[in-house]
mmCIF file of C-alpha atoms in Angstrom:
data_model
loop_
_atom_site.group_PDB
_atom_site.id
_atom_site.type_symbol
_atom_site.label_atom_id
_atom_site.label_comp_id
_atom_site.label_asym_id
_atom_site.label_seq_id
_atom_site.Cartn_x
_atom_site.Cartn_y
_atom_site.Cartn_z
ATOM 1 C CA MET I 1 32.734 -189.122 65.813
ATOM 2 C CA SER I 2 29.693 -188.552 63.913
ATOM 3 C CA LYS I 3 29.173 -185.387 61.584
ATOM 4 C CA ILE I 4 25.878 -183.756 62.428
ATOM 5 C CA LEU I 5 24.087 -180.983 60.516
ATOM 6 C CA VAL I 6 21.945 -178.522 62.752
ATOM 7 C CA ILE I 7 19.367 -176.349 60.901
ATOM 8 C CA GLU I 8 18.249 -173.872 63.481
ATOM 9 C CA PRO I 9 17.574 -170.164 62.957
ATOM 10 C CA HIS I 10 17.999 -169.240 66.524
ATOM 11 C CA ARG I 11 21.744 -168.778 67.406
ATOM 12 C CA ILE I 12 21.290 -169.584 71.012
ATOM 13 C CA LEU I 13 19.443 -172.794 70.207
ATOM 14 C CA GLN I 14 22.164 -173.584 67.630
ATOM 15 C CA GLN I 15 24.798 -173.242 70.367
ATOM 16 C CA ALA I 16 22.821 -175.154 72.916
ATOM 17 C CA ILE I 17 22.490 -178.085 70.636
ATOM 18 C CA ALA I 18 26.106 -177.846 69.708
ATOM 19 C CA ILE I 19 27.143 -177.790 73.378
ATOM 20 C CA ALA I 20 24.794 -180.986 74.092
ATOM 21 C CA LEU I 21 26.608 -182.733 71.377
ATOM 22 C CA TYR I 22 30.220 -181.870 72.175
ATOM 23 C CA PRO I 23 32.694 -183.593 72.272
ATOM 24 C CA GLU I 24 31.454 -186.842 70.838
ATOM 25 C CA ASP I 25 30.095 -185.295 67.593
ATOM 26 C CA ASP I 26 31.417 -182.887 64.966
ATOM 27 C CA VAL I 27 28.512 -180.230 64.335
ATOM 28 C CA GLU I 28 27.862 -177.908 61.400
ATOM 29 C CA LEU I 29 25.597 -175.116 62.174
ATOM 30 C CA ARG I 30 23.074 -173.582 59.827
ATOM 31 C CA ASP I 31 20.343 -170.999 59.945
ATOM 32 C CA ALA I 32 18.376 -172.095 57.148
ATOM 33 C CA ILE I 33 17.682 -175.306 55.166
ATOM 34 C CA PRO I 34 20.625 -175.172 52.431
ATOM 35 C CA GLU I 35 19.637 -175.094 48.793
ATOM 36 C CA SER I 36 22.637 -177.359 47.917
ATOM 37 C CA LEU I 37 24.246 -179.967 50.233
ATOM 38 C CA ASN I 38 26.511 -182.776 49.847
ATOM 39 C CA VAL I 39 24.489 -185.371 51.986
ATOM 40 C CA LYS I 40 27.616 -187.789 52.055
ATOM 41 C CA ASP I 41 29.295 -185.375 54.395
ATOM 42 C CA PHE I 42 26.780 -185.926 57.289
ATOM 43 C CA ASP I 43 25.617 -188.832 59.390
ATOM 44 C CA ALA I 44 22.395 -187.261 60.664
ATOM 45 C CA VAL I 45 20.524 -183.852 60.566
ATOM 46 C CA ILE I 46 18.872 -182.128 63.398
ATOM 47 C CA VAL I 47 15.933 -179.784 62.436
ATOM 48 C CA GLY I 48 14.407 -177.151 64.474
ATOM 49 C CA ALA I 49 11.164 -177.360 62.576
ATOM 50 C CA ALA I 50 9.231 -175.141 65.123
ATOM 51 C CA SER I 51 11.765 -172.370 64.951
ATOM 52 C CA LEU I 52 11.858 -172.563 61.117
ATOM 53 C CA GLU I 53 8.228 -172.321 60.926
ATOM 54 C CA GLU I 54 8.125 -169.513 63.288
ATOM 55 C CA LYS I 55 11.106 -167.505 61.552
ATOM 56 C CA SER I 56 10.547 -167.928 58.063
ATOM 57 C CA GLY I 57 7.747 -170.373 57.490
ATOM 58 C CA LEU I 58 8.982 -174.056 56.839
ATOM 59 C CA GLY I 59 7.178 -174.810 53.573
ATOM 60 C CA GLY I 60 6.464 -177.826 51.584
ATOM 61 C CA GLN I 61 9.701 -177.232 49.469
ATOM 62 C CA GLY I 62 11.789 -177.277 52.732
ATOM 63 C CA ILE I 63 10.202 -180.438 53.970
ATOM 64 C CA HIS I 64 10.631 -182.006 50.503
ATOM 65 C CA THR I 65 14.361 -181.145 50.389
ATOM 66 C CA ILE I 66 14.937 -182.820 53.916
ATOM 67 C CA ARG I 67 13.066 -185.944 52.658
ATOM 68 C CA VAL I 68 15.005 -186.038 49.707
ATOM 69 C CA TRP I 69 18.186 -186.025 51.635
ATOM 70 C CA LYS I 70 17.590 -189.492 53.171
ATOM 71 C CA LEU I 71 19.619 -188.558 56.181
ATOM 72 C CA PRO I 72 18.730 -189.984 59.746
ATOM 73 C CA THR I 73 16.802 -186.958 61.158
ATOM 74 C CA ILE I 74 15.696 -185.575 64.324
ATOM 75 C CA TRP I 75 12.736 -183.318 63.944
ATOM 76 C CA ILE I 76 12.091 -180.689 66.746
ATOM 77 C CA GLU I 77 8.517 -179.435 66.646
ATOM 78 C CA ASP I 78 6.048 -177.722 69.014
ATOM 79 C CA GLU I 79 2.806 -179.293 70.151
ATOM 80 C CA SER I 80 0.789 -177.949 67.030
ATOM 81 C CA SER I 81 3.140 -178.982 64.214
ATOM 82 C CA GLY I 82 2.661 -182.053 62.271
ATOM 83 C CA GLN I 83 4.923 -181.623 59.152
ATOM 84 C CA ALA I 84 7.676 -184.126 59.975
ATOM 85 C CA PRO I 85 8.920 -186.307 56.910
ATOM 86 C CA SER I 86 7.567 -189.776 57.071
ATOM 87 C CA ARG I 87 10.508 -192.081 57.039
ATOM 88 C CA ASP I 88 11.858 -194.911 59.504
ATOM 89 C CA ASP I 89 14.993 -192.792 60.162
ATOM 90 C CA VAL I 90 12.975 -189.657 61.713
ATOM 91 C CA VAL I 91 12.761 -189.371 65.385
ATOM 92 C CA ILE I 92 10.351 -186.437 66.399
ATOM 93 C CA LEU I 93 10.916 -184.545 69.455
ATOM 94 C CA LYS I 94 8.511 -182.017 70.972
ATOM 95 C CA GLN I 95 9.665 -178.686 72.628
ATOM 96 C CA PRO I 96 11.277 -178.162 74.826
ATOM 97 C CA ILE I 97 13.978 -180.779 74.808
ATOM 98 C CA SER I 98 16.490 -182.008 77.320
ATOM 99 C CA ARG I 99 19.978 -182.983 76.449
ATOM 100 C CA GLU I 100 19.260 -186.676 77.360
ATOM 101 C CA ALA I 101 16.294 -186.671 75.024
ATOM 102 C CA LEU I 102 18.461 -185.385 72.331
ATOM 103 C CA LEU I 103 21.249 -187.722 72.762
ATOM 104 C CA THR I 104 18.686 -190.633 72.777
ATOM 105 C CA ALA I 105 17.034 -189.628 69.788
ATOM 106 C CA LEU I 106 20.416 -189.088 68.113
ATOM 107 C CA GLY I 107 21.442 -192.814 69.072
ATOM 108 C CA LYS I 108 18.161 -194.091 67.444
ATOM 109 C CA CYS I 109 18.792 -192.010 64.272
ATOM 110 C CA LEU I 110 22.226 -193.495 63.885
ATOM 111 C CA ARG I 111 21.003 -196.960 64.527
ATOM 112 C CA ALA I 112 18.383 -196.818 62.086
ATOM 113 C CA PRO I 113 18.613 -199.429 59.236
ATOM 114 C CA GLY I 114 19.435 -197.078 56.527
ATOM 115 C CA SER I 115 22.150 -195.138 58.586
ATOM 116 C CA LYS I 116 25.762 -195.157 57.584
ATOM 117 C CA ARG I 117 26.903 -195.396 60.929
ATOM 118 C CA ASN I 118 24.435 -198.357 62.044
ATOM 119 C CA GLY I 119 25.928 -200.107 64.926
ATOM 120 C CA ALA I 120 28.545 -197.702 65.561
ATOM 121 C CA VAL I 121 26.960 -195.711 68.481
ATOM 122 C CA ALA I 122 26.359 -198.524 71.024
ATOM 123 C CA GLU I 123 27.478 -196.114 73.732
ATOM 124 C CA ARG I 124 24.436 -194.005 73.261
ATOM 125 C CA GLU I 125 21.986 -196.895 73.215
ATOM 126 C CA ASP I 126 21.061 -196.227 76.761
ATOM 127 C CA GLY I 127 21.230 -192.557 76.768
ATOM 128 C CA PRO I 128 24.302 -190.335 77.256
ATOM 129 C CA ARG I 129 27.401 -191.501 79.202
ATOM 130 C CA PRO I 130 28.162 -189.627 82.165
ATOM 131 C CA SER I 131 31.218 -187.143 82.071
ATOM 132 C CA LYS I 132 34.501 -188.195 83.588
ATOM 133 C CA GLU I 133 33.988 -185.495 86.327
ATOM 134 C CA ALA I 134 30.457 -186.947 87.105
ATOM 135 C CA ALA I 135 31.809 -190.504 87.154
ATOM 136 C CA LYS I 136 34.545 -189.362 89.811
ATOM 137 C CA LYS I 137 31.973 -187.731 92.263
ATOM 138 C CA PRO I 138 29.857 -189.451 94.719
ATOM 139 C CA ALA I 139 26.256 -190.233 93.758
ATOM 140 C CA SER I 140 24.975 -187.471 96.239
ATOM 141 C CA ALA I 141 27.337 -184.733 94.563
ATOM 142 C CA THR I 142 25.844 -185.346 91.158
ATOM 143 C CA THR I 143 22.195 -185.164 92.425
ATOM 144 C CA GLU I 144 23.053 -181.973 94.140
ATOM 145 C CA SER I 145 24.430 -180.392 90.989
ATOM 146 C CA ALA I 146 21.563 -181.438 88.896
ATOM 147 C CA LYS I 147 19.165 -179.174 91.279
ATOM 148 C CA PHE I 148 18.049 -175.976 90.040
ATOM 149 C CA ILE I 149 19.254 -172.821 91.639
ATOM 150 C CA GLU I 150 17.165 -169.656 91.993
ATOM 151 C CA LEU I 151 18.200 -166.649 90.179
ATOM 152 C CA VAL I 152 18.270 -164.795 93.540
ATOM 153 C CA ASP I 153 21.122 -167.128 94.828
ATOM 154 C CA VAL I 154 22.990 -165.853 91.821
ATOM 155 C CA VAL I 155 22.664 -162.141 92.037
ATOM 156 C CA GLU I 156 22.578 -161.517 95.667
ATOM 157 C CA GLU I 157 25.421 -159.535 97.081
ATOM 158 C CA GLY I 158 28.706 -161.097 97.881
ATOM 159 C CA PRO I 159 31.169 -160.426 100.629
ATOM 160 C CA GLY I 160 33.081 -157.926 98.507
ATOM 161 C CA ASP I 161 30.041 -155.789 97.827
ATOM 162 C CA LYS I 162 29.443 -155.263 101.430
ATOM 163 C CA LYS I 163 32.916 -154.017 102.283
ATOM 164 C CA ASN I 164 32.829 -151.382 99.421
ATOM 165 C CA LYS I 165 29.451 -150.047 100.836
ATOM 166 C CA THR I 166 30.892 -149.774 104.346
ATOM 167 C CA GLN I 167 33.855 -148.006 102.923
ATOM 168 C CA LYS I 168 31.681 -145.443 101.151
ATOM 169 C CA LYS I 169 29.795 -144.818 104.259
ATOM 170 C CA LYS I 170 32.876 -143.976 106.388
ATOM 171 C CA LYS I 171 34.134 -141.667 103.811
ATOM 172 C CA ASN I 172 30.936 -139.441 103.955
#
C-alpha cells in the first residue's frame, strides 16, 4: 500500500481521485500546497495544477516547493499549461483524466528510478487490475456496465410513481 498526497482545491475532484485509488493506496487530501511537509511520509504526490492555477494562481513558489520535495509526481494540467516540474519522476496528465490513466501514471511514478517503492508496484505495470466482481462476471456483462446511461433513463418515473398518480385521480 502506497501513501499518496493529493493536492487538489476542488473537493469533488479530491474525492474522485481518492475513490480511484481506493483500496490499494492510502490517500491524504489537501486543498493547497502545504508550507511544511514531511516528504518521507509519502510515496508520491498528485497535483491538480490546472485547478490550483484556476483557484489560487499556482505561482513559481508553489512549483519550486513541489520540485524540492523530490517525490514522484503526477501533474494534472489543462491544454494551455506548461509549468510542470522537470524531473524524471514527473508524469504529466492532461485534463480530463480517466481512472485507468491515473493508475497507469501512478505506476510509472512509483517505478521511477528515484522512487522509494521502485519495483513494489508490479501489479500496476499494465494498468489497473480488474475488481473481484468484474473478474467473476462474464466479458459481455462487464462491457454492458461500462456503457454510458442517459440521464433520462435515471430520472424517468418508475412504477411506484404511476400508482400514486392514479390513486390521486380516483380521490378527486
